[in-house]
CSV table of C-alpha atoms in Angstrom, one decimal:
chain,number,residue,atom,x,y,z
A,11,MET,CA,135.4,106.2,105.6
A,12,SER,CA,131.9,107.5,105.4
A,13,THR,CA,133.1,111.4,106.0
A,14,VAL,CA,135.5,110.4,103.0
A,15,TYR,CA,132.4,109.7,100.7
A,16,VAL,CA,130.6,112.3,101.7
A,17,GLY,CA,133.3,114.9,101.2
A,18,MET,CA,133.7,113.2,97.5
A,19,THR,CA,130.0,113.6,97.2
A,20,ASP,CA,130.2,116.9,98.0
A,21,MET,CA,133.0,117.7,95.6
A,22,LEU,CA,131.3,116.1,92.7
A,23,MET,CA,127.9,117.7,92.9
A,24,GLN,CA,129.5,120.8,93.2
A,25,TRP,CA,131.1,120.2,89.7
A,26,GLY,CA,127.8,118.5,87.9
A,27,LYS,CA,125.2,118.3,90.5
A,28,HIS,CA,122.2,117.1,88.8
A,29,GLU,CA,123.7,115.3,85.9
A,30,LEU,CA,126.0,113.4,87.8
A,31,ILE,CA,123.4,112.3,90.4
A,32,LYS,CA,121.0,111.1,87.8
A,33,GLN,CA,123.7,109.4,85.9
A,34,GLY,CA,123.3,105.6,85.7
A,35,ASP,CA,126.5,103.3,84.9
A,36,ARG,CA,126.8,101.5,81.7
A,37,ALA,CA,126.9,97.8,83.3
A,38,HIS,CA,123.9,98.2,85.5
A,39,GLY,CA,122.2,101.6,85.5
A,40,SER,CA,123.0,102.1,88.7
A,41,THR,CA,123.0,105.7,90.0
A,42,PRO,CA,125.2,107.6,92.9
A,43,LEU,CA,122.1,107.0,95.3
A,44,HIS,CA,122.4,103.1,94.1
A,45,TYR,CA,125.9,103.1,95.3
A,46,ALA,CA,125.3,104.8,98.5
A,47,ALA,CA,122.3,102.8,99.7
A,48,SER,CA,124.2,99.3,98.8
A,49,ARG,CA,127.4,100.9,101.0
A,50,GLY,CA,125.1,101.8,103.5
A,51,VAL,CA,126.8,105.5,104.0
A,52,PRO,CA,123.6,107.5,105.5
A,53,GLY,CA,125.4,110.9,105.1
A,54,THR,CA,126.3,110.6,101.8
A,55,VAL,CA,122.5,109.0,101.1
A,56,MET,CA,121.1,112.6,102.9
A,57,ALA,CA,123.7,114.5,100.6
A,58,LEU,CA,122.6,113.4,97.4
A,59,LEU,CA,118.8,113.0,98.2
A,60,GLU,CA,119.5,116.9,99.7
A,61,ALA,CA,120.3,118.0,96.3
A,62,ASP,CA,118.1,115.7,94.3
A,63,LYS,CA,115.3,114.0,95.7
A,64,SER,CA,113.8,113.0,92.7
A,65,SER,CA,116.8,110.5,92.2
A,66,ALA,CA,115.3,108.0,94.9
A,67,TYR,CA,112.8,107.4,92.4
A,68,GLN,CA,115.3,106.5,89.7
A,69,TYR,CA,115.6,102.8,88.4
A,70,ASP,CA,118.4,100.8,88.0
A,71,ASN,CA,118.4,98.3,85.0
A,72,GLU,CA,117.3,95.7,87.9
A,73,GLY,CA,114.3,97.6,88.3
A,74,SER,CA,115.0,98.3,91.9
A,75,LEU,CA,115.2,101.8,93.7
A,76,PRO,CA,118.1,102.8,95.9
A,77,ILE,CA,115.6,101.8,99.0
A,78,HIS,CA,115.3,98.1,97.4
A,79,VAL,CA,118.8,98.0,97.0
A,80,ALA,CA,119.4,99.2,101.1
A,81,ALA,CA,116.5,97.2,101.9
A,82,MET,CA,118.6,93.8,100.1
A,83,GLU,CA,121.8,95.1,101.6
A,84,ASN,CA,120.3,95.2,105.1
A,85,LYS,CA,121.2,98.7,105.4
A,86,GLY,CA,118.5,99.9,108.0
A,87,ASP,CA,120.1,103.3,108.6
A,88,VAL,CA,120.0,104.0,104.9
A,89,VAL,CA,116.5,102.8,104.7
A,90,ARG,CA,115.5,104.9,107.5
A,91,VAL,CA,117.0,108.3,105.8
A,92,PHE,CA,114.9,107.2,102.7
A,93,LEU,CA,111.5,107.2,104.8
A,94,ASP,CA,112.3,110.1,106.3
A,95,GLU,CA,113.4,112.2,103.4
A,96,CYS,CA,111.1,110.9,100.8
A,97,PRO,CA,108.2,108.9,102.5
A,98,GLY,CA,106.8,108.0,99.0
A,99,CYS,CA,109.2,105.2,98.7
A,100,ALA,CA,107.9,103.1,101.6
A,101,GLU,CA,104.9,102.2,98.7
A,102,ALA,CA,107.3,102.2,96.0
A,103,GLN,CA,107.5,99.0,93.8
A,104,ASP,CA,110.4,97.7,92.3
A,105,ALA,CA,110.4,95.7,88.6
A,106,ARG,CA,109.0,92.5,90.6
A,107,GLY,CA,106.3,94.5,92.7
A,108,ARG,CA,107.9,94.3,95.6
A,109,THR,CA,108.0,97.1,98.2
A,110,PHE,CA,111.4,97.8,100.3
A,111,LEU,CA,109.5,95.5,103.2
A,112,HIS,CA,109.1,92.7,100.5
A,113,VAL,CA,112.8,92.8,99.7
A,114,ALA,CA,113.7,92.8,103.3
A,115,VAL,CA,111.8,89.9,104.2
A,116,ALA,CA,112.3,87.7,101.0
A,117,SER,CA,116.4,88.6,102.0
A,118,ARG,CA,115.6,87.4,105.7
A,119,ASN,CA,116.5,90.6,107.2
A,120,SER,CA,114.5,90.3,110.6
A,121,THR,CA,116.2,93.2,112.2
A,122,LEU,CA,115.2,96.0,109.4
A,123,VAL,CA,111.7,94.5,109.2
A,124,LEU,CA,111.5,94.9,112.9
A,125,ASN,CA,112.9,98.2,112.6
A,126,ALA,CA,110.4,99.2,110.0
A,127,TYR,CA,107.7,98.2,111.8
A,128,ARG,CA,108.9,99.9,115.1
A,129,TYR,CA,109.5,103.1,112.7
A,130,PHE,CA,105.9,102.9,111.3
A,131,ARG,CA,104.8,102.2,114.7
A,132,GLY,CA,106.3,105.5,116.7
A,133,HIS,CA,104.3,107.9,114.0
A,134,ARG,CA,100.9,108.7,116.0
A,135,ARG,CA,98.5,109.2,112.9
A,136,HIS,CA,98.2,106.0,111.0
A,137,GLY,CA,101.4,104.5,111.3
A,138,ALA,CA,100.9,100.9,112.3
A,139,GLU,CA,97.8,100.9,109.9
A,140,ARG,CA,100.5,102.1,106.9
A,141,PHE,CA,102.9,99.7,108.1
A,142,GLU,CA,100.0,96.6,107.0
A,143,THR,CA,99.3,98.1,104.0
A,144,ILE,CA,102.8,98.1,102.7
A,145,MET,CA,103.2,94.2,103.9
A,146,ASN,CA,99.8,93.5,102.3
A,147,MET,CA,100.8,94.4,99.1
A,148,ARG,CA,101.0,91.9,96.9
A,149,ASP,CA,104.2,91.5,94.1
A,150,GLY,CA,103.9,90.8,91.0
A,151,TYR,CA,103.5,86.7,92.0
A,152,GLY,CA,101.2,87.6,94.3
A,153,ASN,CA,102.8,87.3,97.8
A,154,THR,CA,102.3,89.4,100.3
A,155,GLY,CA,105.4,89.8,103.3
A,156,LEU,CA,103.7,87.2,105.0
A,157,HIS,CA,103.7,84.6,101.8
A,158,LEU,CA,107.7,85.6,101.6
A,159,ALA,CA,108.0,84.8,105.2
A,160,VAL,CA,107.0,81.8,104.7
A,161,LYS,CA,108.5,80.9,101.6
A,162,THR,CA,111.8,81.9,103.0
A,163,ARG,CA,111.0,80.3,106.3
A,164,SER,CA,112.0,83.0,108.4
A,165,VAL,CA,110.3,82.2,111.6
A,166,GLU,CA,111.0,85.3,113.6
A,167,ILE,CA,109.9,87.8,110.7
A,168,PHE,CA,106.6,85.5,110.1
A,169,TYR,CA,105.7,85.8,113.4
A,170,CYS,CA,106.2,89.7,113.8
A,171,LEU,CA,104.2,90.3,110.6
A,172,LEU,CA,101.1,87.5,112.2
A,173,TRP,CA,100.6,89.4,115.3
A,174,ASN,CA,99.4,92.4,113.5
A,175,LYS,CA,95.6,93.0,113.6
A,176,GLY,CA,95.7,94.5,110.0
A,177,ILE,CA,97.7,91.7,108.2
A,178,GLN,CA,95.6,89.6,105.9
A,179,LEU,CA,95.8,85.9,106.4
A,180,ASN,CA,93.4,85.0,103.4
A,181,PHE,CA,95.2,86.5,101.0
A,182,ARG,CA,96.2,84.8,97.7
A,183,ASP,CA,99.4,84.6,95.6
A,184,ASN,CA,99.2,83.9,91.9
A,185,MET,CA,98.7,80.0,92.4
A,186,GLY,CA,95.8,80.5,94.5
A,187,ARG,CA,97.1,79.6,98.1
A,188,THR,CA,97.4,81.9,101.4
A,189,ALA,CA,100.5,82.3,103.4
A,190,LEU,CA,99.1,79.4,105.6
A,191,ASP,CA,98.4,76.9,102.9
A,192,ILE,CA,102.2,77.3,101.8
A,193,LEU,CA,102.7,75.8,105.2
A,194,GLU,CA,104.2,71.9,105.4
A,195,LYS,CA,101.4,70.1,107.2
A,196,PRO,CA,101.2,69.0,110.1
A,197,VAL,CA,105.1,68.9,110.7
A,198,GLY,CA,105.9,72.5,109.4
A,199,PHE,CA,102.7,74.1,110.8
A,200,ASN,CA,103.6,72.2,114.1
A,201,PHE,CA,106.7,73.7,114.2
A,202,TRP,CA,106.1,77.5,113.4
A,203,LEU,CA,103.4,77.1,116.4
A,204,VAL,CA,105.6,75.6,119.0
A,205,ARG,CA,108.2,78.5,118.4
A,206,ALA,CA,105.3,81.3,118.1
A,207,TYR,CA,105.2,82.1,121.9
A,208,GLY,CA,108.9,82.2,122.4
A,209,VAL,CA,109.3,84.5,119.5
A,210,TYR,CA,106.3,86.4,120.2
A,211,GLN,CA,108.2,87.6,123.5
A,212,SER,CA,111.9,88.1,122.5
A,213,PHE,CA,111.2,89.6,118.8
A,214,CYS,CA,108.0,91.6,118.7
């Protein structure tokens, strides 16, 4: 199936490369790159980016970039292509102020978050620090990645983020709450703490 998509993409680009790549549909403003990201076809995404990398920074009608769509749909291979080919996508924010990592956390896509952590940690120069910087970015509601992990009750993501030295625990959302303030105490807080050690060992 992915071979078919790549072949069709090549034909379309030969017919009218730049016009078609940047063309959004009438219903959602989604470009071919948005659709390729949503379907999780790395080869097609790569072909479109090779033809016009600026399409990676084109928003749909919802204010999402293709990397945000891929993160929402849990398409980790596609997210990696964006990070490799268009590094600026890592910090790019959607209309709600979210990075692709915020979208992944909000969607409870724990595997994608873990793989993103490993991806950045694999870069020798400032990779881990960059991951932490992105997760500490606040969206339009003041949420960091840690806030969203708590709000979605994603225990695995919460502890994967918590063990990063650069994660800021004192950042507050627009309601003045830190991520730890949002935890239901004492029951909720104790529940999360009890699971800490096991999650840390198996997930991070």
